[in-house]
Coordinates of N, CA and C in Angstrom, one line a residue:
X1336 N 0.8 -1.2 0.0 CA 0.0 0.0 0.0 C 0.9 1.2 0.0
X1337 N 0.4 2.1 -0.6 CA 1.0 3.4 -0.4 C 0.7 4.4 0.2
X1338 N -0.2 4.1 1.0 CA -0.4 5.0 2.3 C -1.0 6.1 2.2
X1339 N -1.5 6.0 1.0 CA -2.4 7.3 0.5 C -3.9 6.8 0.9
X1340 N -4.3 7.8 1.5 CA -6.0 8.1 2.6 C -6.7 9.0 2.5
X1341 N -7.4 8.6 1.2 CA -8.3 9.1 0.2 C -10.1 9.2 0.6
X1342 N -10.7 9.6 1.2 CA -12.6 9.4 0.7 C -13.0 9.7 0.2
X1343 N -13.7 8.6 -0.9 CA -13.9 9.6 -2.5 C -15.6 8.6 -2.4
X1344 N -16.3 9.7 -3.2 CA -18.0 9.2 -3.0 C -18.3 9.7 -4.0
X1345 N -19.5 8.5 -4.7 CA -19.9 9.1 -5.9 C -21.3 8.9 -5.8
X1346 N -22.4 9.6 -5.4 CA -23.8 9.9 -5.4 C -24.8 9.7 -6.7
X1347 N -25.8 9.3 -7.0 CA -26.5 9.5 -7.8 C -27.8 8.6 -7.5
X1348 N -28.7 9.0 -8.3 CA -30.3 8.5 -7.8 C -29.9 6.9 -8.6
X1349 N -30.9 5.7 -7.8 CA -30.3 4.5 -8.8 C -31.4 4.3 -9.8
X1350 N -32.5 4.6 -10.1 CA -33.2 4.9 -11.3 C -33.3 6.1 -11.9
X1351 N -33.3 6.4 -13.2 CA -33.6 8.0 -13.8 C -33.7 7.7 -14.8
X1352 N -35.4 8.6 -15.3 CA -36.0 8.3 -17.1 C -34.9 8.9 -18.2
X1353 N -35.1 8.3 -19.2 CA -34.2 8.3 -20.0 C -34.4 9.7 -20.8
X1354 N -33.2 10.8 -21.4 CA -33.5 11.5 -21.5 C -33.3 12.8 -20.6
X1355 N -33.8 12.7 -19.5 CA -34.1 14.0 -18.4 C -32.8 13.7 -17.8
X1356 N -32.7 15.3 -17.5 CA -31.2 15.4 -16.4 C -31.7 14.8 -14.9
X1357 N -30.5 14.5 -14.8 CA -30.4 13.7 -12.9 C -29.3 14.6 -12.6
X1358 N -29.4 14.9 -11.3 CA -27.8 14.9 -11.0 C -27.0 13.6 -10.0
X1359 N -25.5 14.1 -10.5 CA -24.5 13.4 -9.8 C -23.4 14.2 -8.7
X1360 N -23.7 13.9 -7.2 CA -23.1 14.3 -6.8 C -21.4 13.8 -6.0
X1361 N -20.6 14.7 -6.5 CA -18.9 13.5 -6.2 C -18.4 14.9 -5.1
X1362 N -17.7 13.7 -4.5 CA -16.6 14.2 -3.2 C -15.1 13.6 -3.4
X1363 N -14.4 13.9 -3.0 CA -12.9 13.5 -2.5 C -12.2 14.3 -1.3
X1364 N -11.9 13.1 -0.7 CA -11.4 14.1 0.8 C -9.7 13.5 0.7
X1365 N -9.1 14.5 0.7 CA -7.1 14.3 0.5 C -7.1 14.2 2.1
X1366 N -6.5 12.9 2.0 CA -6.4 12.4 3.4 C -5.0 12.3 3.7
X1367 N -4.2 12.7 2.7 CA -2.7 12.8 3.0 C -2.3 14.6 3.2
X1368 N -0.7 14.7 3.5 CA -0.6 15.9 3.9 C 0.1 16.8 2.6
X1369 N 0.0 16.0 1.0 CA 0.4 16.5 0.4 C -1.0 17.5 0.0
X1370 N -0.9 19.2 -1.0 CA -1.8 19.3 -1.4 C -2.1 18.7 -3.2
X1371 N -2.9 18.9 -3.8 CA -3.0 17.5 -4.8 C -3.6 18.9 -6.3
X1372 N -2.6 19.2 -6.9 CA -3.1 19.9 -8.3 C -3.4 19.4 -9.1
X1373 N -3.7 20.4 -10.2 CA -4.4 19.9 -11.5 C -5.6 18.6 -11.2
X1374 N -6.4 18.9 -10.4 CA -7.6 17.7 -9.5 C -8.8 18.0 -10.9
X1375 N -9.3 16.7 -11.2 CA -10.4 16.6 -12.3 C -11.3 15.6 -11.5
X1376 N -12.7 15.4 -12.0 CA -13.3 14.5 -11.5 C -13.7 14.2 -13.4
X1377 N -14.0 13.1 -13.4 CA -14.3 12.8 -15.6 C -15.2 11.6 -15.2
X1378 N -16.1 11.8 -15.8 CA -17.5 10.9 -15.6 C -17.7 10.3 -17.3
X1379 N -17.9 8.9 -17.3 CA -18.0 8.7 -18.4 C -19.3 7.5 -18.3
X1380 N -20.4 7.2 -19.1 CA -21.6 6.5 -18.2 C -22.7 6.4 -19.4
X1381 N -24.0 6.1 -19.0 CA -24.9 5.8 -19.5 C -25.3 6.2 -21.0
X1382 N -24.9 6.4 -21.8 CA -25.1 7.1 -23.1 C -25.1 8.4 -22.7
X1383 N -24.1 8.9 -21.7 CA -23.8 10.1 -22.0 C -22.9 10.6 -23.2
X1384 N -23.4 11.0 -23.9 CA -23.2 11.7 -25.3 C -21.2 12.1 -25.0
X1385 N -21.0 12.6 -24.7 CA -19.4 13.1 -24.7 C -19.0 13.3 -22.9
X1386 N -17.9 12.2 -22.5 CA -17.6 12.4 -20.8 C -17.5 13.6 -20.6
X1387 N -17.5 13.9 -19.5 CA -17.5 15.2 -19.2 C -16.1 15.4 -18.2
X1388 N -15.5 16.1 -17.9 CA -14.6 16.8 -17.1 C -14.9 18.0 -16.5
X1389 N -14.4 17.6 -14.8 CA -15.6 19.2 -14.1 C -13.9 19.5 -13.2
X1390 N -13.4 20.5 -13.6 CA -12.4 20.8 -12.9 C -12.1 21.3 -11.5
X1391 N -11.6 20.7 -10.6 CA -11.2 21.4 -9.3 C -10.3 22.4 -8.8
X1392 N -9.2 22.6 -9.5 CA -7.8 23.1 -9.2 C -7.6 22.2 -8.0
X1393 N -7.0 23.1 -7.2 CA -6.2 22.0 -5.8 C -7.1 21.3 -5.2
X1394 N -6.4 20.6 -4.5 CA -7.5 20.0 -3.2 C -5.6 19.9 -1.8
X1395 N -6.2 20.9 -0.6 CA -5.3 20.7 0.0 C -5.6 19.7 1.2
X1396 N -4.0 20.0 1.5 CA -4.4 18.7 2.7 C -5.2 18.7 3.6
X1397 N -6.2 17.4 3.7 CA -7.1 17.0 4.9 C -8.5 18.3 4.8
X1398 N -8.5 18.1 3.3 CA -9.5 18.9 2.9 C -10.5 18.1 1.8
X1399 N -11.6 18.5 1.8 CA -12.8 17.8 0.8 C -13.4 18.6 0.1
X1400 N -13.5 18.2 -1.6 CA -14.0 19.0 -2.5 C -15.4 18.2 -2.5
X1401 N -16.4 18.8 -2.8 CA -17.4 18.2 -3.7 C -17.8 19.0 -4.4
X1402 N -18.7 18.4 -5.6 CA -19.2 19.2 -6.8 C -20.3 17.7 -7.0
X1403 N -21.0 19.0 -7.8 CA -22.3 17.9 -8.5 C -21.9 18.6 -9.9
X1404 N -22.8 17.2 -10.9 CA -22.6 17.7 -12.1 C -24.1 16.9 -12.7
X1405 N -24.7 17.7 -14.1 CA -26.0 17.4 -14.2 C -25.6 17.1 -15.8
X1406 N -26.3 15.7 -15.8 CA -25.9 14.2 -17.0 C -27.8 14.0 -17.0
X1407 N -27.7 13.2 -18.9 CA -28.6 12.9 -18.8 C -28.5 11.2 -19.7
X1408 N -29.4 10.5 -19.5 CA -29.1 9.2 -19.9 C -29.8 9.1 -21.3
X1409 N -28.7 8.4 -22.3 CA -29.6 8.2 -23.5 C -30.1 6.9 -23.7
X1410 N -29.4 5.7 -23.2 CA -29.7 4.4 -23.1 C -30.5 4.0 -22.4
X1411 N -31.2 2.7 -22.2 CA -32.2 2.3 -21.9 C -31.6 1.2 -21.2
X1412 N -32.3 0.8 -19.8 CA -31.2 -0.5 -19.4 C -30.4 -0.4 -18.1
X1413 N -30.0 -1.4 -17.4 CA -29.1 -0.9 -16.5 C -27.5 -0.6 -16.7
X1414 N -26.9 0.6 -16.5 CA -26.1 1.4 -17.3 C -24.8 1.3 -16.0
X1415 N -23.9 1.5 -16.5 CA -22.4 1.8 -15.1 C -22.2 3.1 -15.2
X1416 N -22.0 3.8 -14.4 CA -21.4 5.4 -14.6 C -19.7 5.3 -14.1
X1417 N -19.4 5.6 -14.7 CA -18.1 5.7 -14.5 C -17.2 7.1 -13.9
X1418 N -17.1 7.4 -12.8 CA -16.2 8.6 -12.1 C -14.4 8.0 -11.5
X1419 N -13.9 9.0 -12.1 CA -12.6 9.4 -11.9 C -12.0 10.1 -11.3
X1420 N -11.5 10.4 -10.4 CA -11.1 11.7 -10.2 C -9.4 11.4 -10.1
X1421 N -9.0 12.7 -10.9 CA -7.4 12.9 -10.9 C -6.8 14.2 -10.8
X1422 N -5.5 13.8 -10.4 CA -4.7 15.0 -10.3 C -3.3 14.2 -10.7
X1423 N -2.4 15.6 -10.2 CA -1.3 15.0 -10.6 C 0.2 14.4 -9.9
X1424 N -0.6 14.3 -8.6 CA 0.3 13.5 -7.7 C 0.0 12.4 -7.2
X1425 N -1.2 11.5 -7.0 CA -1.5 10.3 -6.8 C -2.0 9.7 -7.3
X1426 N -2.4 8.4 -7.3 CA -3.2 7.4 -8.1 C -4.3 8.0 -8.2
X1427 N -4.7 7.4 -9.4 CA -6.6 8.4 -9.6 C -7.2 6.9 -8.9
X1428 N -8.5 7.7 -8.3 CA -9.5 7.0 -7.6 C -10.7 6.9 -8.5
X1429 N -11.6 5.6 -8.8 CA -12.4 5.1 -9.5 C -13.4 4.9 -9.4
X1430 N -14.3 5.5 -9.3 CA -15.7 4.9 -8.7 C -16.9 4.5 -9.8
X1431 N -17.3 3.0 -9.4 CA -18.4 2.9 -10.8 C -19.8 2.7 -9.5
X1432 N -20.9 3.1 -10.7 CA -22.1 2.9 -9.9 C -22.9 3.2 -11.2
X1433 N -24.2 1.5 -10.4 CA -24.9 1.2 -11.5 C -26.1 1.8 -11.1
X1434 N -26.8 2.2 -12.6 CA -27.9 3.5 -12.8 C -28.6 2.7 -13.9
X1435 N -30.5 2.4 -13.4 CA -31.0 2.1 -14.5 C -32.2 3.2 -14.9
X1436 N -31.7 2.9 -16.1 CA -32.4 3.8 -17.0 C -33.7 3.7 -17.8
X1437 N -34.5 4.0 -17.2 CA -36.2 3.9 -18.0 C -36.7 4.8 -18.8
X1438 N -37.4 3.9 -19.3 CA -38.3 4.7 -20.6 C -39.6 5.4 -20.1
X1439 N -39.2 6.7 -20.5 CA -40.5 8.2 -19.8 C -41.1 7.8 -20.7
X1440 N -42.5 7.9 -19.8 CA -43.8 8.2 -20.0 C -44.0 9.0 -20.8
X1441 N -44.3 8.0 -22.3 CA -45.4 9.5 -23.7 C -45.6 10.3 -23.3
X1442 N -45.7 11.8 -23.9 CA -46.5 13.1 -22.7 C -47.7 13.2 -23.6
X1443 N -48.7 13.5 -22.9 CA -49.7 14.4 -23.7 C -49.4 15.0 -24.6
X1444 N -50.2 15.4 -26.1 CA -50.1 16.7 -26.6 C -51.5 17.3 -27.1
X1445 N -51.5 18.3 -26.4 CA -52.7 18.7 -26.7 C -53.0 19.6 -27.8

């Protein structure tokens, strides 16, 4: 192990109609005493059209970022979302979490 002491959370609802925005909410807590640059979180997932990258700059030590970011599902099905978060001093942390995706209800048109 390398001694790096990380808490990293990746939030999101576990069903969402297909189409409509959900949000996703991510954390990472730098549990070491280095401070940690160039910090990204990159979400790649359910027929999300193009991953996304939500930038943090630093994260210093024994401190916690979080951010939400708002995705919407084009696939149908139970889907993996995929979150990353990097910088450029430690191993990137990985988080998958499975999201199914249903088919909305026809609307009206009057």
């Amino acid at each position: 192990s390398s001694g790096i002491n990380a808490e990293y959370g990746v939030c999101a609802k576990k069903s969402v109609m297909q189409f409509e925005d959900f949000e996703v909410s991510v954390s990472y807590a730098n549990g070491t005493d280095t401070r940690l640059s160039g910090c990204h979180f990159y979400l790649e997932g359910p027929g999300i059209r193009r991953s996304k990258k939500l930038y943090c700059g630093s994260v210093q030590p024994n401190k916690t970022i979080d951010r939400k970011i708002t995705l919407s599902a084009h696939r149908l099905g139970e889907r993996t979302l995929l979150v990353k978060f990097c910088n450029k001093k430690i191993a990137h942390a990985t988080e998958r979490i499975k999201i199914v995706v249903e088919q909305a209800e026809p609307t009206e048109i009057d």
